[in-house]
Short mmCIF file of C-alpha atoms in Angstrom, two decimals:
data_model
loop_
_atom_site.label_atom_id
_atom_site.label_comp_id
_atom_site.label_asym_id
_atom_site.label_seq_id
_atom_site.Cartn_x
_atom_site.Cartn_y
_atom_site.Cartn_z
CA MET E 177 -15.99 -8.30 -7.13
CA ASN E 178 -17.22 -8.44 -10.50
CA ASP E 179 -20.21 -5.69 -9.86
CA PRO E 180 -19.29 -2.59 -12.04
CA LYS E 181 -21.09 0.00 -9.50
CA MET E 182 -19.55 -1.63 -6.62
CA GLU E 183 -16.00 -1.37 -8.24
CA GLN E 184 -16.68 2.14 -9.20
CA LEU E 185 -17.80 2.62 -5.58
CA ALA E 186 -14.87 1.19 -4.20
CA ILE E 187 -12.54 3.25 -6.25
CA ASN E 188 -14.35 6.47 -5.16
CA THR E 189 -13.94 5.78 -1.88
CA ILE E 190 -10.13 5.51 -1.83
CA ARG E 191 -10.02 8.71 -3.93
CA THR E 192 -12.42 10.48 -1.21
CA LEU E 193 -10.17 9.10 1.73
CA SER E 194 -7.40 10.13 -0.30
CA ILE E 195 -8.90 13.99 -0.79
CA ASP E 196 -10.45 14.24 2.50
CA ALA E 197 -6.99 12.87 4.24
CA VAL E 198 -4.94 15.73 2.13
CA GLN E 199 -7.10 18.18 3.12
CA ALA E 200 -7.28 18.19 6.61
CA ALA E 201 -3.51 17.53 6.67
CA LYS E 202 -2.85 20.99 4.56
CA SER E 203 0.15 18.78 3.32
CA GLY E 204 0.51 16.55 0.67
CA HIS E 205 -1.35 16.62 -3.07
CA PRO E 206 -4.23 14.43 -3.88
CA GLY E 207 -3.77 14.15 -7.59
CA THR E 208 -1.64 11.44 -7.39
CA PRO E 209 -3.68 9.26 -5.14
CA MET E 210 -7.24 10.56 -7.04
CA ALA E 211 -5.26 9.19 -10.92
CA LEU E 212 -4.06 5.78 -9.37
CA ALA E 213 -6.92 4.51 -7.36
CA PRO E 214 -8.00 2.45 -10.15
CA LEU E 215 -4.96 1.17 -11.00
CA VAL E 216 -4.90 -0.03 -7.30
CA TYR E 217 -7.95 -1.24 -6.74
CA THR E 218 -7.52 -3.42 -9.44
CA ILE E 219 -3.98 -4.67 -8.33
CA TRP E 220 -5.26 -5.62 -4.56
CA ASN E 221 -8.11 -7.49 -6.22
CA ARG E 222 -7.12 -8.89 -9.11
CA THR E 223 -3.60 -9.74 -9.09
CA MET E 224 -1.66 -9.61 -5.77
CA ASN E 225 -1.66 -12.79 -3.55
CA PHE E 226 -2.08 -11.20 0.07
CA ASP E 227 -4.14 -12.62 2.89
CA PRO E 228 -5.59 -9.49 4.89
CA GLN E 229 -6.12 -11.37 7.96
CA ASP E 230 -2.44 -12.31 8.05
CA PRO E 231 -0.31 -9.96 6.92
CA ILE E 232 3.09 -11.31 7.45
CA TRP E 233 2.49 -14.23 5.60
CA PRO E 234 6.19 -15.17 3.68
CA ASN E 235 4.53 -15.92 0.16
CA ARG E 236 2.96 -12.80 -0.31
CA ASP E 237 3.05 -9.96 -3.20
CA ARG E 238 4.41 -6.93 -1.79
CA PHE E 239 2.69 -3.52 -2.70
CA VAL E 240 5.98 -1.37 -2.47
CA LEU E 241 5.01 2.45 -2.89
CA SER E 242 7.80 4.69 -3.73
CA ASN E 243 5.93 7.71 -3.93
CA GLY E 244 4.96 9.86 -0.38
CA HIS E 245 3.04 11.86 -2.61
CA ALA E 246 0.74 8.92 -3.26
CA SER E 247 0.90 7.56 0.50
CA MET E 248 -2.68 7.50 0.73
CA LEU E 249 -3.16 4.71 -1.81
CA LEU E 250 -1.07 2.86 0.86
CA TRP E 251 -3.70 3.96 3.84
CA SER E 252 -6.56 3.89 2.10
CA ILE E 253 -5.92 0.30 1.14
CA LEU E 254 -4.49 -0.89 3.72
CA HIS E 255 -7.88 0.22 5.70
CA LEU E 256 -10.61 -0.84 3.20
CA THR E 257 -9.09 -4.01 2.88
CA SER E 258 -8.72 -4.40 6.88
CA VAL E 259 -5.10 -5.48 6.89
CA GLN E 260 -4.66 -6.88 10.63
CA ALA E 261 -2.07 -5.46 12.78
CA VAL E 262 0.83 -7.80 14.03
CA ASN E 263 2.81 -6.36 16.91
CA ALA E 264 6.68 -6.30 16.84
CA ASP E 265 6.75 -10.76 17.50
CA TYR E 266 5.04 -10.84 14.37
CA GLU E 267 1.88 -12.31 16.49
CA THR E 268 -1.67 -10.70 14.74
CA LEU E 269 -3.46 -8.79 17.44
CA GLY E 270 -6.95 -9.07 15.65
CA GLN E 271 -7.48 -5.46 15.12
CA PRO E 272 -7.09 -3.01 12.03
CA SER E 273 -3.49 -2.12 10.79
CA VAL E 274 -5.11 1.14 10.05
CA THR E 275 -8.26 2.79 10.94
CA LEU E 276 -10.47 5.69 10.08
CA ASP E 277 -8.86 7.59 13.16
CA ASP E 278 -5.42 7.13 11.33
CA ILE E 279 -6.00 8.28 8.45
CA ARG E 280 -7.74 11.54 9.85
CA LYS E 281 -4.22 11.73 11.17
CA PHE E 282 -2.44 11.59 7.92
CA ARG E 283 1.11 13.90 8.12
CA GLN E 284 0.51 14.57 11.83
CA LEU E 285 3.15 14.13 14.26
CA ASP E 286 3.41 10.62 15.79
CA SER E 287 0.26 9.43 13.31
CA LYS E 288 0.42 6.03 12.05
CA ALA E 289 0.11 7.33 8.81
CA PRO E 290 2.97 9.71 7.69
CA GLY E 291 3.43 11.26 4.12
CA HIS E 292 6.30 8.51 4.16
CA PRO E 293 5.31 5.19 5.25
CA GLU E 294 8.04 3.56 7.42
CA TYR E 295 8.39 0.05 7.85
CA HIS E 296 7.67 -1.63 11.03
CA TRP E 297 5.35 0.96 12.21
CA VAL E 298 2.52 -0.28 10.82
CA SER E 299 1.10 -4.00 9.16
CA GLY E 300 1.27 -3.90 5.43
CA VAL E 301 3.88 -1.23 4.95
CA GLU E 302 6.79 -3.79 3.74
CA THR E 303 9.70 -1.09 3.70
CA THR E 304 10.77 2.09 4.26
CA THR E 305 11.12 3.49 1.04
CA GLY E 306 12.37 7.50 1.92
CA PRO E 307 12.76 10.07 -0.92
CA LEU E 308 11.20 9.28 -4.17
CA GLY E 309 12.59 6.73 -5.98
CA GLN E 310 14.59 4.88 -3.25
CA ALA E 311 12.15 1.67 -2.99
CA SER E 312 12.77 0.60 -7.05
CA PRO E 313 15.83 -0.78 -6.04
CA ARG E 314 14.33 -1.96 -2.94
CA ALA E 315 11.91 -4.01 -4.28
CA TRP E 316 14.62 -5.41 -7.51
CA ALA E 317 16.59 -7.19 -4.89
CA TRP E 318 13.43 -8.37 -2.70
CA PRO E 319 14.42 -12.61 -2.67
CA SER E 320 11.15 -14.35 -3.10
CA PRO E 321 10.65 -17.10 -0.59
CA ALA E 322 9.78 -19.36 -3.30
CA ASN E 323 13.22 -19.53 -4.88
CA GLY E 324 15.04 -17.05 -3.48
CA SER E 325 15.21 -14.88 -7.24
CA PRO E 326 14.76 -11.53 -6.90
CA ILE E 327 10.82 -11.39 -6.11
CA ILE E 328 10.09 -9.07 -9.24
CA SER E 329 10.66 -12.29 -11.21
CA THR E 330 8.04 -13.98 -9.21
CA SER E 331 5.21 -11.23 -8.70
CA ARG E 332 4.04 -9.71 -11.92
CA ALA E 333 1.85 -7.10 -9.69
CA LEU E 334 5.34 -5.90 -7.99
CA ARG E 335 6.41 -5.45 -11.49
CA PHE E 336 3.98 -3.69 -12.63
CA LEU E 337 3.29 -1.09 -9.38
CA ILE E 338 7.22 -0.42 -9.60
CA THR E 339 6.65 0.17 -13.39
CA ALA E 340 3.81 2.79 -13.31
CA PHE E 341 5.35 4.47 -9.41
CA THR E 342 8.57 4.55 -10.84
CA PRO E 343 9.86 6.20 -13.90
CA CYS E 344 13.54 4.83 -13.64
CA ALA E 345 12.17 1.35 -13.15
CA ALA E 346 10.11 1.89 -16.64
CA THR E 347 13.64 1.83 -18.26
CA ALA E 348 14.92 -1.42 -16.51
CA ALA E 349 11.85 -3.10 -16.98
#
């Protein structure tokens, strides 16, 4: 998308979804998703190699978020890009992995959109990050399907995300 007005609308939509979900949950912090919405929009639309229709494609770039305060960024982008759901056998189900109703239930008991995303609950969540900063070591060690080396060496988007979201990784980069 090269239309600046549409890009700004998309960024503001990520921000608005984040504000509304955090407010409805009465839990979390909207500041980080609001501030990082332009970054996430840019990475998903200009840098990442990812097909929302095939979220388990082996050579995809992985979006690893190591900041639970910003988890609405992940839920928003999965919803807005229409990432498709897959089942336990990795078969595409033909429905979105995150719906607007899922976002309305953000941080609620049994929600598909918890404050700290869990791998294998929702398509597009690449790893369980746990406490703050735990995704960094996981992402650094992720093998690339192309050559077996750590994926960080082949994925500009992932390297940038880790550096941007996790201060300890910024010094290691």
